[in-house]
Short mmCIF file of C-alpha atoms in Angstrom, two decimals:
data_model
loop_
_atom_site.label_atom_id
_atom_site.label_comp_id
_atom_site.label_asym_id
_atom_site.label_seq_id
_atom_site.Cartn_x
_atom_site.Cartn_y
_atom_site.Cartn_z
CA MET L 130 28.79 65.04 -30.68
CA SER L 131 30.26 67.07 -33.39
CA GLU L 132 33.44 65.64 -35.17
CA THR L 133 35.35 68.50 -34.07
CA THR L 134 34.72 67.36 -30.37
CA ARG L 135 35.56 63.74 -31.06
CA LEU L 136 38.92 64.93 -32.59
CA ALA L 137 39.76 67.10 -29.93
CA THR L 138 39.01 64.70 -27.11
CA ALA L 139 41.20 62.06 -29.05
CA SER L 140 44.11 64.49 -29.16
CA ASN L 141 43.63 65.78 -25.59
CA ILE L 142 43.04 69.31 -26.82
CA ASP L 143 41.83 71.58 -24.04
CA ILE L 144 38.01 71.87 -24.68
CA ASP L 145 38.15 75.70 -24.11
CA ASP L 146 39.94 75.88 -27.27
CA LEU L 147 36.87 74.89 -29.02
CA THR L 148 33.98 77.34 -30.11
CA LEU L 149 30.69 76.78 -28.11
CA SER L 150 29.22 75.84 -31.62
CA ASP L 151 31.59 72.95 -31.72
CA LEU L 152 30.14 71.67 -28.32
CA LEU L 153 26.25 71.98 -29.53
CA GLN L 154 24.46 69.45 -31.29
CA GLU L 155 21.49 71.74 -32.54
CA ALA L 156 22.27 74.62 -34.66
CA SER L 157 21.76 78.28 -33.88
CA PRO L 158 21.18 77.57 -30.29
CA THR L 159 19.91 80.33 -27.60
CA SER L 160 22.20 80.53 -24.58
CA LEU L 161 21.76 81.63 -20.99
CA SER L 162 24.29 81.38 -18.15
CA SER L 163 23.19 80.43 -14.75
CA ASP L 164 24.47 81.69 -11.35
CA ALA L 165 26.59 78.53 -11.37
CA GLY L 166 28.32 79.02 -14.41
CA VAL L 167 26.66 76.45 -16.35
CA THR L 168 25.28 77.53 -19.73
CA LEU L 169 21.80 76.39 -20.93
CA ASN L 170 21.44 76.00 -24.43
CA HIS L 171 18.24 75.25 -26.66
CA ALA L 172 17.25 75.46 -30.19
CA SER L 173 15.20 78.63 -31.02
CA ASP L 174 11.79 76.68 -31.35
CA VAL L 175 12.23 74.39 -28.50
CA PHE L 176 9.82 76.36 -26.44
CA SER L 177 7.66 77.54 -29.04
CA ASN L 178 6.89 74.03 -30.30
CA PRO L 179 6.61 71.86 -27.44
CA THR L 180 5.22 68.32 -27.31
CA PHE L 181 1.73 67.54 -25.73
CA PRO L 182 0.41 64.28 -24.58
CA SER L 183 -1.77 62.15 -27.02
CA SER L 184 -3.45 60.11 -24.04
CA ARG L 185 -3.64 59.13 -20.62
CA LEU L 186 -4.59 56.62 -18.13
CA THR L 187 -5.84 56.92 -14.69
CA LEU L 188 -4.91 54.65 -11.49
CA PRO L 189 -6.95 56.30 -8.76
CA ASN L 190 -4.91 57.05 -5.33
CA THR L 191 -1.51 56.15 -6.50
CA TYR L 192 1.85 57.13 -7.54
CA ILE L 193 3.60 55.63 -10.60
CA PRO L 194 7.41 55.34 -9.55
CA PHE L 195 8.80 52.97 -11.80
CA LEU L 196 8.04 52.22 -15.81
CA ALA L 197 9.72 49.23 -17.81
CA SER L 198 9.20 47.90 -21.32
CA LEU L 199 8.71 44.20 -22.42
CA PRO L 200 11.19 43.81 -25.32
CA GLY L 201 9.66 43.31 -28.69
CA THR L 202 6.36 44.19 -27.71
CA SER L 203 3.82 47.10 -27.36
CA THR L 204 3.32 46.39 -23.60
CA VAL L 205 4.89 48.59 -20.76
CA VAL L 206 4.80 47.52 -17.03
CA ALA L 207 3.82 50.39 -14.31
CA ALA L 208 4.69 49.68 -10.75
CA THR L 209 2.11 51.81 -8.60
CA THR L 210 2.43 52.54 -4.72
CA SER L 211 -0.16 53.99 -2.45
CA GLU L 212 -1.02 54.52 1.32
CA ASP L 213 -3.82 51.89 0.54
CA ALA L 214 -1.80 48.56 0.18
CA ARG L 215 -4.80 47.31 -1.82
CA GLU L 216 -3.49 49.75 -4.66
CA ASN L 217 0.07 48.30 -4.65
CA GLY L 218 1.15 46.33 -7.47
CA VAL L 219 2.09 46.17 -11.33
CA TRP L 220 -0.19 47.18 -14.31
CA THR L 221 0.72 46.21 -17.81
CA VAL L 222 -0.31 48.89 -20.28
CA ASP L 223 -0.79 48.24 -24.13
CA LEU L 224 0.65 51.20 -26.22
CA THR L 225 -1.16 50.34 -29.24
CA SER L 226 -4.65 50.59 -27.70
CA ALA L 227 -3.45 53.09 -24.92
CA GLY L 228 -5.14 51.06 -22.38
CA LEU L 229 -4.67 49.15 -19.17
CA VAL L 230 -4.54 45.66 -19.34
CA ARG L 231 -4.36 43.93 -16.08
CA LYS L 232 -2.78 44.22 -12.54
CA TYR L 233 -0.43 41.90 -10.89
CA ALA L 234 -0.05 41.95 -6.97
CA ARG L 235 0.27 39.76 -4.04
CA PRO L 236 -2.71 39.60 -1.78
CA THR L 237 -2.69 42.51 0.69
CA ASN L 238 -1.81 41.71 4.46
CA ASP L 239 -2.23 44.44 7.25
CA HIS L 240 1.07 43.49 8.83
CA VAL L 241 3.25 43.38 5.67
CA ASP L 242 4.27 46.32 3.47
CA ASN L 243 4.06 45.28 -0.07
CA THR L 244 5.23 48.40 -1.67
CA ILE L 245 7.53 47.92 -4.52
CA THR L 246 11.12 49.37 -4.72
CA ALA L 247 12.56 48.41 -7.80
CA LEU L 248 11.11 46.98 -11.48
CA LYS L 249 12.62 45.55 -14.57
CA ALA L 250 11.64 43.84 -17.45
CA GLY L 251 12.98 40.29 -18.52
CA VAL L 252 14.39 39.89 -22.12
CA ASP L 253 11.72 37.40 -23.37
CA GLY L 254 8.98 39.97 -23.68
CA ARG L 255 6.57 38.15 -21.18
CA THR L 256 8.26 38.56 -17.77
CA PHE L 257 9.02 41.39 -15.59
CA LEU L 258 10.73 41.40 -12.20
CA THR L 259 10.21 43.30 -8.83
CA ALA L 260 11.51 44.05 -5.38
CA SER L 261 9.31 45.00 -2.61
CA ARG L 262 9.48 45.98 0.96
CA ASP L 263 8.03 42.63 1.97
CA LYS L 264 11.67 41.41 1.79
CA ALA L 265 10.87 39.51 -1.75
CA PHE L 266 11.87 39.31 -5.11
CA ARG L 267 9.55 38.11 -7.89
CA VAL L 268 9.36 36.97 -11.46
CA TRP L 269 5.93 37.53 -12.91
CA ASP L 270 4.52 36.23 -16.14
CA VAL L 271 2.32 38.22 -18.23
CA ARG L 272 0.76 34.98 -19.91
CA ALA L 273 -0.71 34.19 -16.46
CA SER L 274 -4.32 33.69 -16.32
CA PRO L 275 -6.43 36.50 -14.75
CA GLU L 276 -6.77 33.85 -11.86
CA SER L 277 -3.06 33.94 -11.38
CA SER L 278 -2.43 37.45 -11.33
CA GLU L 279 -1.72 37.12 -7.48
CA SER L 280 0.63 34.62 -7.92
CA ALA L 281 4.62 35.25 -9.16
CA TYR L 282 6.13 32.62 -11.39
CA LEU L 283 9.04 32.89 -8.92
CA GLN L 284 9.74 34.18 -5.44
CA ILE L 285 12.65 34.48 -3.52
CA ASN L 286 12.33 35.44 0.24
CA ALA L 287 15.42 37.65 1.59
CA PRO L 288 16.29 38.33 5.15
CA GLN L 289 15.85 42.15 4.58
CA VAL L 290 13.98 44.76 2.79
CA LEU L 291 15.21 44.71 -0.86
CA LEU L 292 15.72 48.32 -2.47
CA SER L 293 17.45 47.25 -5.80
CA PHE L 294 18.58 44.52 -7.85
CA ASP L 295 19.91 43.03 -11.32
CA MET L 296 20.40 39.80 -13.06
CA ASP L 297 23.10 38.24 -15.25
CA GLY L 298 21.52 35.11 -16.79
CA SER L 299 20.36 33.02 -13.72
CA PHE L 300 22.90 34.96 -11.40
CA LEU L 301 20.90 37.44 -9.31
CA ALA L 302 22.10 40.36 -7.35
CA THR L 303 19.87 42.09 -4.29
CA GLY L 304 20.72 45.31 -2.49
CA THR L 305 19.07 45.83 0.94
CA GLU L 306 18.04 48.59 3.18
CA PHE L 307 20.25 49.26 5.95
CA SER L 308 19.13 47.85 9.39
CA SER L 309 20.86 48.23 12.77
CA ASN L 310 20.93 44.70 13.09
CA SER L 311 22.31 43.61 9.83
CA GLY L 312 23.77 46.71 8.11
CA ALA L 313 23.34 46.72 4.44
CA SER L 314 24.34 43.89 2.12
CA ILE L 315 24.56 42.73 -1.57
CA LEU L 316 23.11 39.42 -1.68
CA PHE L 317 24.15 36.86 -4.67
CA TRP L 318 21.72 34.33 -5.61
CA ASP L 319 21.21 31.57 -8.10
CA ILE L 320 17.61 31.57 -9.11
CA ARG L 321 17.83 27.85 -10.03
CA ASN L 322 18.36 27.21 -6.19
CA PRO L 323 16.92 30.22 -4.69
CA ARG L 324 16.35 28.90 -1.06
CA SER L 325 19.15 31.04 0.16
CA PRO L 326 22.08 33.48 -1.06
CA VAL L 327 25.11 31.63 -2.50
CA TYR L 328 27.15 34.48 -0.58
CA GLN L 329 26.89 38.22 0.36
CA HIS L 330 28.99 41.27 0.52
CA GLU L 331 28.46 43.03 3.88
CA SER L 332 30.84 46.15 3.83
CA THR L 333 31.01 47.15 0.30
CA HIS L 334 28.15 49.72 1.50
CA SER L 335 27.31 51.13 5.04
CA ASP L 336 24.06 52.41 4.31
CA ASP L 337 20.92 51.78 1.78
CA ILE L 338 21.86 50.27 -1.48
CA THR L 339 19.83 52.19 -4.22
CA THR L 340 21.31 50.82 -7.36
CA LEU L 341 22.70 47.48 -8.71
CA SER L 342 23.66 47.10 -12.47
CA PHE L 343 25.71 44.75 -14.03
CA LYS L 344 28.17 45.97 -16.69
CA PRO L 345 26.75 45.79 -20.25
CA THR L 346 28.53 43.20 -22.62
CA SER L 347 28.16 42.36 -26.21
CA ALA L 348 29.56 38.68 -25.41
CA PRO L 349 27.03 36.64 -23.46
CA SER L 350 29.37 33.65 -23.48
CA SER L 351 32.25 35.67 -22.24
CA ASN L 352 34.27 33.84 -19.66
CA GLU L 353 34.91 37.21 -17.90
CA ASN L 354 33.37 37.35 -14.62
CA PRO L 355 30.44 39.78 -14.44
CA ILE L 356 31.31 43.36 -13.13
CA LEU L 357 28.67 44.88 -10.78
CA LEU L 358 28.03 48.48 -10.21
CA SER L 359 26.55 49.47 -6.90
CA ALA L 360 25.66 52.84 -5.40
CA SER L 361 24.38 53.83 -1.82
CA THR L 362 23.17 56.66 0.27
CA ASP L 363 26.47 56.44 1.87
CA GLY L 364 27.96 58.38 -0.86
CA LEU L 365 30.12 55.63 -2.53
CA ILE L 366 29.61 54.20 -6.07
CA CYS L 367 31.56 50.77 -6.61
CA LEU L 368 32.44 48.41 -9.13
CA SER L 369 32.98 44.68 -7.85
CA ASP L 370 33.68 41.24 -9.43
CA ALA L 371 30.61 39.72 -8.85
CA ARG L 372 31.57 36.23 -8.92
CA GLU L 373 34.22 36.85 -6.41
CA GLN L 374 33.03 35.57 -2.83
CA ASP L 375 35.77 37.03 -0.88
CA GLU L 376 34.81 40.64 -0.39
CA ASP L 377 38.36 42.09 0.29
CA GLU L 378 39.21 40.66 -3.41
CA ALA L 379 35.86 41.79 -4.98
CA VAL L 380 35.96 45.46 -4.67
CA LEU L 381 37.74 46.79 -7.83
CA HIS L 382 37.28 50.40 -7.86
CA VAL L 383 35.45 53.05 -5.48
CA GLY L 384 34.18 56.52 -6.02
CA ASN L 385 33.40 58.77 -3.17
CA TRP L 386 31.08 61.34 -4.32
CA GLY L 387 30.25 62.52 -0.68
CA LYS L 388 26.69 62.78 -1.57
CA SER L 389 23.72 60.27 -1.00
CA VAL L 390 23.38 58.69 -4.33
CA SER L 391 19.71 58.05 -5.37
CA LYS L 392 20.41 56.63 -8.97
CA CYS L 393 23.31 55.32 -11.09
CA ASP L 394 23.94 53.54 -14.14
CA TRP L 395 26.02 52.69 -16.96
CA MET L 396 27.01 54.41 -20.12
CA GLN L 397 27.47 52.25 -23.02
CA ALA L 398 30.84 52.70 -24.42
CA GLY L 399 32.68 50.52 -27.15
CA GLY L 400 35.85 49.27 -25.27
CA GLY L 401 34.84 50.66 -21.99
CA ASN L 402 32.01 51.91 -19.91
CA ALA L 403 31.28 55.01 -18.10
CA VAL L 404 28.92 55.84 -15.39
CA TRP L 405 26.38 58.37 -14.45
CA SER L 406 25.08 59.25 -10.93
CA ALA L 407 22.43 61.62 -9.35
CA SER L 408 21.86 62.30 -5.93
CA ASP L 409 19.04 63.23 -3.48
CA MET L 410 19.95 66.79 -3.50
CA GLU L 411 19.44 66.81 -7.66
CA THR L 412 22.96 67.09 -8.28
CA PHE L 413 24.57 65.09 -11.27
CA ALA L 414 27.87 63.55 -12.19
CA THR L 415 29.67 61.41 -14.60
CA TRP L 416 32.62 59.11 -14.06
CA ASP L 417 35.05 56.88 -16.03
CA ALA L 418 35.18 53.01 -16.24
CA GLU L 419 37.46 53.06 -13.12
CA LEU L 420 35.38 55.35 -11.35
CA ASN L 421 37.48 58.27 -11.81
CA PRO L 422 35.49 61.55 -11.73
CA THR L 423 35.12 63.11 -15.20
CA TYR L 424 32.18 65.86 -14.77
CA ASP L 425 30.46 67.45 -11.87
CA PHE L 426 27.50 69.35 -13.05
CA GLY L 427 26.39 70.30 -9.68
CA ASP L 428 22.91 71.29 -8.90
CA LEU L 429 20.93 70.70 -12.06
CA ARG L 430 18.07 72.85 -10.61
CA THR L 431 20.41 75.85 -11.00
CA PRO L 432 20.21 76.49 -15.01
CA GLY L 433 17.05 77.87 -16.02
CA VAL L 434 15.54 80.09 -18.78
CA ARG L 435 13.61 83.11 -17.28
CA ASP L 436 10.12 82.97 -17.48
CA THR L 437 10.30 79.94 -19.70
CA TRP L 438 11.88 76.80 -17.99
CA GLU L 439 12.79 76.15 -14.19
CA SER L 440 14.01 72.64 -13.07
CA ASN L 441 12.91 71.37 -9.79
CA TYR L 442 14.02 67.92 -9.79
CA ILE L 443 15.64 65.10 -11.87
CA ILE L 444 13.42 62.36 -12.93
CA ASP L 445 15.95 59.94 -14.38
CA ALA L 446 18.52 59.73 -16.95
CA SER L 447 19.55 57.30 -19.70
CA TRP L 448 22.13 56.53 -22.47
CA TYR L 449 20.70 56.69 -25.82
CA PRO L 450 22.71 55.03 -28.61
CA ALA L 451 22.54 56.44 -32.15
CA ALA L 452 19.63 56.41 -34.29
CA HIS L 453 17.46 56.86 -31.00
CA GLY L 454 14.99 58.88 -32.86
CA LEU L 455 14.47 61.29 -29.74
CA THR L 456 16.00 64.27 -31.13
CA SER L 457 16.57 65.84 -34.47
CA THR L 458 20.09 64.25 -34.65
CA SER L 459 21.10 60.83 -34.52
CA SER L 460 23.91 60.88 -32.57
CA GLU L 461 24.27 58.86 -29.20
CA PHE L 462 24.00 60.78 -26.24
CA LEU L 463 23.28 60.93 -22.30
CA GLY L 464 19.78 61.90 -21.58
CA ILE L 465 18.65 63.73 -18.37
CA TRP L 466 15.00 63.89 -17.69
CA MET L 467 14.22 67.14 -15.53
CA GLY L 468 10.73 68.12 -14.31
CA ASN L 469 9.19 70.91 -12.79
CA ASN L 470 6.28 71.33 -10.19
CA ASN L 471 3.88 72.10 -12.75
CA GLY L 472 3.78 68.86 -14.35
CA ASP L 473 5.99 69.75 -17.28
CA PHE L 474 9.51 67.81 -18.00
CA ALA L 475 12.23 68.27 -20.55
CA LEU L 476 14.99 66.09 -22.02
CA PHE L 477 18.39 67.73 -21.24
CA ASN L 478 21.82 66.59 -23.07
CA PRO L 479 25.32 67.70 -21.25
CA THR L 480 27.41 68.86 -24.25
CA SER L 481 30.24 69.90 -21.95
CA PRO L 482 31.18 70.23 -18.31
CA ARG L 483 29.85 73.73 -18.31
CA SER L 484 26.77 73.56 -20.77
CA MET L 485 23.53 71.80 -20.99
CA GLN L 486 21.52 71.45 -24.22
CA ILE L 487 17.73 71.41 -23.90
CA GLU L 488 16.71 68.95 -26.55
CA ARG L 489 12.85 68.52 -25.92
CA VAL L 490 10.16 70.29 -23.70
CA PHE L 491 7.07 68.41 -22.74
CA ARG L 492 4.17 70.69 -21.65
CA SER L 493 0.61 69.68 -20.19
CA SER L 494 -2.47 70.85 -21.83
CA PRO L 495 -5.74 72.03 -20.25
CA THR L 496 -7.08 68.55 -20.81
CA LEU L 497 -4.03 66.22 -20.77
CA GLY L 498 -0.80 66.32 -18.98
CA HIS L 499 0.44 65.97 -15.59
CA SER L 500 -0.58 68.06 -12.58
CA GLY L 501 2.13 67.66 -10.26
CA ILE L 502 5.38 65.77 -9.98
CA VAL L 503 6.54 63.23 -12.74
CA ARG L 504 8.11 60.29 -10.94
CA SER L 505 8.90 58.10 -14.12
CA VAL L 506 9.65 58.37 -17.81
CA LEU L 507 10.33 55.70 -20.17
CA TYR L 508 11.12 56.19 -23.96
CA HIS L 509 9.86 53.33 -26.12
CA LYS L 510 11.85 53.32 -29.05
CA GLU L 511 9.78 50.83 -31.15
CA SER L 512 6.36 52.78 -30.68
CA ARG L 513 8.15 55.98 -31.09
CA CYS L 514 6.36 57.21 -28.11
CA ILE L 515 7.37 58.55 -24.45
CA VAL L 516 5.60 56.97 -21.31
CA THR L 517 5.23 58.78 -17.67
CA GLY L 518 4.06 58.36 -14.49
CA GLY L 519 3.39 60.85 -11.77
CA GLU L 520 2.19 61.51 -8.21
CA ASP L 521 -1.23 62.66 -9.64
CA SER L 522 -2.30 59.06 -10.35
CA LEU L 523 -1.77 59.48 -14.19
CA ILE L 524 0.04 57.51 -17.06
CA HIS L 525 0.61 59.65 -19.95
CA ILE L 526 1.78 58.92 -23.54
CA TRP L 527 3.67 61.48 -25.60
CA PRO L 528 4.72 61.29 -29.19
CA SER L 529 8.36 61.15 -29.88
CA SER L 530 7.94 64.13 -32.36
CA SER L 531 6.84 67.58 -31.43
CA SER L 532 4.57 67.50 -34.59
CA PRO L 533 0.90 67.29 -33.67
CA SER L 534 0.45 64.91 -36.47
CA SER L 535 2.78 62.26 -35.71
CA SER L 536 1.64 58.83 -34.92
CA ALA L 537 3.12 55.97 -33.34
CA PRO L 538 3.71 52.82 -35.74
CA THR L 539 3.33 49.23 -34.61
CA PRO L 540 6.01 48.20 -32.60
CA SER L 541 8.72 45.90 -34.36
CA SER L 542 10.06 42.77 -32.81
CA SER L 543 13.64 44.13 -32.14
CA THR L 544 14.53 46.12 -29.08
CA PHE L 545 17.60 47.80 -27.41
CA ILE L 546 18.75 45.51 -24.56
CA ASN L 547 21.78 46.51 -22.65
CA LYS L 548 22.14 43.84 -20.04
CA ARG L 549 21.31 39.92 -19.77
CA LEU L 550 18.20 39.72 -17.44
CA THR L 551 16.95 36.15 -17.20
CA SER L 552 14.01 35.07 -19.12
CA ILE L 553 12.19 31.81 -18.49
CA ASP L 554 10.96 29.45 -21.46
CA ASP L 555 7.88 27.26 -21.36
CA GLU L 556 9.55 24.46 -19.49
CA GLY L 557 10.61 26.69 -16.75
CA ASP L 558 14.33 26.73 -17.47
CA THR L 559 16.29 29.92 -17.63
CA MET L 560 17.57 31.30 -20.63
CA MET L 561 20.06 34.27 -21.33
CA GLY L 562 19.18 37.28 -23.47
CA THR L 563 21.68 38.83 -26.16
CA PRO L 564 22.20 42.47 -25.42
CA THR L 565 22.97 44.86 -28.03
CA PRO L 566 26.77 45.57 -28.75
CA PRO L 567 27.80 48.93 -26.62
CA THR L 568 28.38 52.21 -28.64
CA SER L 569 31.44 54.19 -28.54
CA PRO L 570 31.85 56.71 -25.62
CA ARG L 571 32.18 60.27 -25.39
CA ARG L 572 34.79 61.51 -23.30
CA MET L 573 36.13 65.12 -22.66
CA ASP L 574 38.96 65.40 -19.98
CA ASP L 575 38.18 68.74 -18.59
CA GLY L 576 37.65 70.18 -14.94
CA VAL L 577 38.39 69.01 -11.68
CA LEU L 578 35.97 67.84 -9.34
CA PRO L 579 35.36 68.04 -5.86
CA MET L 580 35.03 64.16 -5.83
CA THR L 581 37.49 60.97 -5.39
CA SER L 582 38.36 57.87 -6.57
CA THR L 583 40.21 54.89 -5.53
CA LYS L 584 41.56 51.85 -7.03
CA GLY L 585 42.15 49.02 -4.77
CA LYS L 586 40.56 46.66 -2.24
CA LYS L 587 38.34 47.45 0.78
CA ARG L 588 39.15 45.62 4.41
CA LYS L 589 36.43 44.32 6.23
CA GLY L 590 35.78 45.99 9.64
CA ASP L 591 37.50 49.09 8.55
CA ASP L 592 34.41 51.37 8.15
CA ASN L 593 34.45 51.34 4.29
CA THR L 594 38.13 52.56 4.47
CA LEU L 595 40.46 51.35 1.66
CA SER L 596 43.83 49.59 1.82
CA GLY L 597 46.41 52.11 1.87
CA ASP L 598 44.25 55.00 2.62
CA LYS L 599 42.65 56.09 6.21
CA LYS L 600 39.79 57.82 4.34
CA ARG L 601 37.06 56.63 2.20
CA GLY L 602 38.72 57.39 -1.26
CA LYS L 603 41.99 59.04 -1.97
CA GLN L 604 41.56 63.22 -2.09
CA GLY L 605 41.52 65.09 -5.19
CA PHE L 606 43.42 63.90 -8.48
#
């Protein structure tokens, strides 16, 4: 973000008073307006100089919906799903050799659906964590012998199907799928004594809980209770005090988007945190630290470049701190990964409430590249490469630079970690990872969104209403 924009934001100057060039991070952009009024900007060579993949790996008859990188290593873990339960599991991938290493999976059972629903990496560089439809949360150790690849280091059995999770030290939160008997709940566990949940929040959400994410912190020893971000197909985004057992007191802020939320996460911000959300209808929005709506970008499939680029779906989004190495500039930004049905994908940067910048375009070649929908994307900063997984059974590795001669250096021992996932030492004790301090926020106060936000506490049995309001969230601003 330009210094002009930073100063304007700090002074509460209306963003319309700024020139378009002040809002863009690339010099000499080309601009096209969509029917929805969103301007799509791109550098003049973004389409003439696309990035092509450098290598690929094949996992027959599978989708690759989740990717995660083990910190401080060149190893990426890739979850696979298939109609054939025998193909479900997690593969480790070595980026240095661009090869598959080993598959980790529970033994198949004809009566149990073992599809993985969530995947994350531990902070120690040797463990990864999964949730699956067999109602289990597991911690896997990549140091296990080949004979132990079917045995998780730790397994926690939940009463319902798990769709999401996150950890803060030894404190685990899991989000369940809605069931007619039990509804949808957030279950809280102490993994040192995992026989049953310590407590649960049963009325924060009324449908599938698709996202759980603890607030990033730069102070692992902080005495403040962890704040949990949760989102659901019920259209609600919530912030809760995760250590408060009384659910009436736990819910701090609620944003009512009115759309089924498929993905949601934090944007790091020094002195505060913001939130982004994506819906099942390919719409996208951002929220402040109290879940007041800031931007509603609407349907991201709408902006396009005639005969050059068309977006068909949102793959994922992530906050990239300064010196990320993804673009020609080093400024922090919110990166939105968009894909099309031809197997191509692009990196978008929302530069204002009415404009998007196409930072990078990734094309398939006749011999390499995806032939269909890209389901997952991961930027591995240390190796300076991008990893993707698709519905075509392929994992592709792409150079972070569009230059054909670029090569990935040997990974360093440092990594960017934005929360305290649990690691396990050689004696089996839990350890706490240290996250990177959050970076400064980018905030522009502009536009009115058809979304709602409510500060206050929810009442049990009130069908997700909030104290003082008969509807879920205050209407308007």
